[in-house]
C-alpha positions as MATLAB code, in Angstrom:
seq = 'MSAEAVSPITTYFRVCDGVRVRFADHKADSDITVMLLAPWPESLWAFRRIWHGVAAVGRVVAIDLPGFGHSDGRPELIAPDASGAFLARLIEEWGLGAPHVVGPDVGTAAALFLAARAPERVTSLTVGGGAVRFPIEAGGALKDIIEAPSLDVVRGLDARTNIGYAVEAAASSDSEPDVHEDYVSAYDLGRFAESARFVRHYPEQNQVLRDLLPTITTPTQIVAGREDDLVPWSNNQYLDELLPNSEIHPLDAGHFAWEQAAADYGRLVVDWVNGGYRRVLAG';
ca = [
      21.718  -15.025   -3.486;
      18.981  -13.907   -1.101;
      16.808  -10.864   -1.619;
      18.495   -9.264    1.391;
      21.834   -9.519   -0.417;
      20.602   -7.347   -3.292;
      18.425   -4.977   -1.310;
      19.004   -2.441    1.484;
      16.028   -3.955    3.329;
      16.326   -6.541    6.100;
      13.065   -8.206    7.107;
      11.785   -9.466   10.445;
       8.568  -10.864   11.909;
       6.619   -9.552   14.871;
       3.162  -10.369   16.203;
       0.375   -7.815   16.477;
      -3.202   -8.762   17.393;
      -2.270  -12.425   17.089;
      -1.038  -11.949   13.511;
       2.572  -12.539   12.484;
       3.570   -9.436   10.517;
       6.599   -9.244    8.233;
       8.273   -5.870    8.495;
      11.481   -3.940    8.006;
      12.763   -1.239   10.337;
      16.115    0.501    9.995;
      15.668    1.744   13.591;
      17.064    5.225   13.153;
      16.873    7.482   16.176;
      14.704   10.203   14.700;
      11.684   12.357   15.495;
      10.355   11.470   12.037;
       8.909    8.029   11.291;
       7.785    6.952    7.821;
       5.569    3.882    7.583;
       5.443    2.116    4.210;
       2.497   -0.177    3.395;
       3.318   -2.770    0.747;
       1.229   -2.861   -2.460;
      -0.538   -5.895   -3.936;
       0.394   -8.381   -5.337;
       3.864   -7.487   -4.131;
       5.543   -7.140   -0.733;
       7.613   -4.609    1.153;
      10.438   -5.251   -1.326;
       8.457   -2.898   -3.567;
      10.162   -0.049   -1.686;
      13.725   -1.233   -2.287;
      14.387    1.527   -4.842;
      13.294    4.380   -2.578;
      14.511    2.927    0.737;
      17.871    4.714    0.980;
      16.414    8.083    0.062;
      13.547    7.890    2.533;
      15.780    6.438    5.269;
      17.932    9.565    5.032;
      15.132   11.683    6.523;
      14.025    9.520    9.441;
      13.122    6.105   10.758;
      11.494    3.903    8.123;
       9.191    0.991    8.982;
       7.710   -1.048    6.149;
       5.097   -3.763    6.591;
       3.216   -6.376    4.641;
      -0.419   -5.821    5.706;
      -2.257   -8.862    7.157;
      -2.935  -11.323    4.361;
      -0.508   -9.614    1.976;
       3.133  -10.280    1.172;
       4.527  -12.697    3.734;
       2.407  -11.571    6.671;
      -0.164  -13.964    8.083;
      -3.797  -12.993    7.856;
      -7.318  -13.646    9.070;
     -10.274  -13.253    6.705;
     -11.901  -10.531    8.795;
      -8.716   -8.426    8.700;
      -8.422   -8.499    4.910;
     -10.647   -5.490    4.248;
      -9.925   -1.747    3.980;
     -11.640   -0.660    7.207;
     -10.273   -3.595    9.225;
      -6.750   -2.936    7.879;
      -7.048    0.695    8.955;
      -8.074   -0.357   12.466;
      -5.218   -2.889   12.539;
      -2.740   -0.168   11.582;
      -3.948    2.060   14.411;
      -3.365   -0.782   16.855;
       0.046   -1.660   15.410;
       1.227    1.962   15.485;
       0.280    2.165   19.156;
       1.690   -1.243   20.157;
       4.964   -0.714   18.308;
       5.423    2.796   19.675;
       5.590    4.476   16.275;
       3.986    7.727   17.421;
       2.172    9.376   14.521;
       4.072    8.318   11.381;
       3.940    9.683    7.867;
       2.125    6.815    6.142;
       2.957    5.895    2.541;
       0.290    3.559    1.190;
       0.147    2.928   -2.552;
      -2.376    0.523   -4.138;
      -4.280   -1.412   -1.411;
      -2.489    0.709    1.164;
      -4.506    3.700   -0.070;
      -7.858    2.523    1.311;
      -6.271    1.200    4.520;
      -4.436    4.472    5.136;
      -7.546    6.554    4.465;
      -9.629    4.540    6.945;
      -6.797    4.933    9.456;
      -6.761    8.701    9.014;
     -10.558    8.929    9.154;
     -10.996    6.889   12.310;
      -7.733    7.376   14.226;
      -6.377   10.736   12.997;
      -4.132   11.059   16.047;
      -2.137    8.048   14.819;
      -0.898    9.655   11.579;
       0.904   12.873   10.623;
       0.456   12.728    6.853;
      -0.469   10.389    4.018;
       1.070    9.610    0.645;
      -1.423    7.464   -1.243;
      -2.534    6.720   -4.797;
      -3.014    3.911   -7.289;
      -5.864    2.386   -5.271;
      -9.303    1.748   -6.782;
     -11.130    3.763   -4.116;
     -13.579    5.659   -6.308;
     -17.342    5.228   -5.893;
     -18.817    4.084   -8.209;
     -15.832    1.810   -8.837;
     -13.506    2.444  -11.755;
     -11.021   -0.383  -12.265;
      -9.571   -2.144  -15.276;
      -8.036   -5.387  -16.448;
      -7.484   -8.231  -14.021;
      -8.384   -6.058  -11.025;
     -11.844   -5.375  -12.422;
     -12.309   -9.112  -13.096;
     -11.376  -10.022   -9.516;
     -13.663   -7.398   -7.979;
     -16.583   -8.501  -10.140;
     -16.004  -12.271   -9.971;
     -19.152  -14.017   -8.702;
     -17.197  -15.733   -5.923;
     -13.736  -16.312   -4.509;
     -13.864  -19.780   -6.058;
     -13.325  -18.157   -9.438;
     -10.186  -16.464   -8.114;
      -9.060  -19.716   -6.473;
      -9.229  -21.349   -9.885;
      -6.540  -19.056  -11.294;
      -2.941  -20.166  -11.589;
      -1.671  -17.631   -9.077;
       2.026  -18.223   -9.667;
       1.732  -17.700  -13.422;
      -0.649  -14.761  -13.187;
       1.284  -12.896  -10.520;
       4.576  -13.611  -12.230;
       3.205  -11.955  -15.345;
       1.706   -9.036  -13.406;
       4.887   -8.090  -11.535;
       7.337   -8.698  -14.391;
       7.354   -4.991  -15.305;
       8.219   -4.036  -11.711;
      10.652   -6.838  -10.820;
      11.825   -8.891  -13.765;
      12.459  -12.576  -13.172;
      15.694  -12.196  -15.175;
      17.167   -9.067  -13.583;
      15.758   -9.410  -10.044;
      14.929  -13.089   -9.578;
      14.907  -12.973   -5.776;
      12.544  -10.042   -5.554;
      10.332  -11.537   -8.254;
      10.168  -14.817   -6.330;
       9.418  -12.994   -3.080;
       6.361  -11.467   -4.750;
       5.172  -14.647   -6.424;
       5.747  -16.942   -3.438;
       3.815  -14.526   -1.207;
       0.594  -15.417   -3.014;
       1.124  -19.054   -3.869;
      -0.805  -21.967   -2.334;
      -4.175  -20.214   -2.135;
      -2.938  -16.951   -0.604;
      -3.771  -14.884   -3.674;
      -7.469  -15.724   -3.477;
      -7.507  -14.957    0.237;
      -5.795  -11.597   -0.328;
      -8.367  -10.797   -3.026;
     -10.960  -10.459   -0.258;
      -9.590   -6.941    0.244;
     -10.489   -5.565   -3.189;
     -13.757   -7.488   -3.267;
     -14.842   -5.310   -0.320;
     -14.448   -2.175   -2.456;
     -18.066   -2.109   -3.754;
     -19.525   -1.540   -0.284;
     -16.570    0.041    1.492;
     -15.823    2.646   -1.172;
     -19.310    4.013   -0.544;
     -18.509    4.356    3.163;
     -15.161    5.930    2.338;
     -16.791    8.461    0.002;
     -18.640    9.969    2.963;
     -15.529    9.909    5.161;
     -13.117   11.571    2.712;
     -14.329   15.176    3.266;
     -13.801   14.693    7.028;
     -10.139   13.619    6.705;
      -8.026   16.661    7.560;
      -4.701   14.776    7.504;
      -2.373   16.317    4.885;
      -2.502   13.958    1.909;
      -0.220   13.678   -1.093;
      -1.632   11.676   -3.997;
       1.066   10.103   -6.188;
       0.397    7.565   -8.935;
       1.146    6.593  -12.515;
      -0.981    8.406  -15.053;
      -0.841    5.415  -17.437;
      -2.204    2.903  -14.903;
      -4.509    0.490  -16.763;
      -5.615   -1.333  -13.572;
      -6.507    1.728  -11.496;
      -7.512    4.601  -13.808;
      -6.235    8.092  -13.045;
      -9.806    9.143  -12.200;
      -9.406    7.418   -8.815;
      -6.644    9.816   -7.870;
      -8.533   12.876   -9.120;
     -11.528   11.739   -7.058;
      -9.415   11.734   -3.891;
      -7.974   15.143   -4.666;
     -11.470   16.573   -5.139;
     -12.924   15.131   -1.925;
     -10.009   15.437    0.509;
      -9.808   18.928    2.060;
      -5.999   19.036    2.462;
      -4.440   17.349   -0.572;
      -2.167   17.801   -3.545;
      -1.771   15.503   -6.531;
       1.262   14.412   -8.579;
       0.923   12.316  -11.752;
       3.988   10.270  -12.669;
       5.055    9.006  -16.076;
       4.419    5.361  -15.179;
       1.896    2.559  -15.131;
       0.451    0.862  -12.061;
       3.759    0.101  -10.319;
       4.827    3.758  -10.148;
       6.815    3.287   -6.916;
       9.156    1.045   -8.898;
       8.739    2.247  -12.485;
       9.303    5.903  -11.542;
      11.156    5.294   -8.272;
      13.377    8.395   -8.469;
      10.390   10.724   -8.779;
       8.277    8.770   -6.294;
      11.034    8.763   -3.692;
      11.789   12.460   -4.219;
       8.144   13.355   -3.654;
       7.971   11.288   -0.471;
      11.165   12.843    0.907;
      10.065   16.403    0.092;
       6.650   15.778    1.642;
       7.964   14.238    4.851;
      10.638   16.936    5.189;
       7.910   19.525    5.641;
       6.151   19.705    2.293;
       3.023   18.269    3.899;
       2.520   21.599    5.658;
       1.856   23.280    2.279;
      -1.704   21.992    2.077;
      -2.449   23.227    5.596;
      -1.044   26.687    4.869;
      -3.183   26.955    1.746;
];
């Protein structure tokens, strides 16, 4: 049975800036567009549990960022600022207007750079669970990857085993074998080490982002698991303190909150997109 058979999501490929991007688009005729940025080390299947709910309020487009999931990548694109610039170009080329961007995990930094440098391309943000604090606060395997002396150390890891273990809590190999395999296969054959370039840019790019955050006026909802042992809750508090138009929502979950607390995560996204984002502007 394919992943499509057990999920409401159908995936396609399309080229942007010479990069083949895997995406999903339910192509609703709506004035509202929600753009979902897949987390790491997963893929756009991470949104399978909130897809129906979010699709009820508008057009939903989900993508695997360059170098992540099953999208192709180039080394220079696998960085927070470059991903933000890529998103601005993709939104324009694909005619997405100014979507509500939902970017958990690595999508957080990309979405924030997008909002900072191309604010006209985005209506609101839902972010969180990304290690964007400066100085860096990260834990577990994420901390090890960021601090590894070189990518060669990351290349030496058994990616299939390590990622399989990491995503088991979000997509069990027993209960959701196709989704689990989609995640694991996305980072096999050296792709995990290449994707790790993104988080290894955090030490210098988080410093840049720190100075940009107070200038981002885009309404921003911060949603993440309070029990995240990879990205401590302090990262989310940091964003809430520095962003001028934000609100914060802790969920009873670990790192993979969009799957572990999908009902609450989806409800917050729907409420926000349906007009809740205007609350932070009114305040």
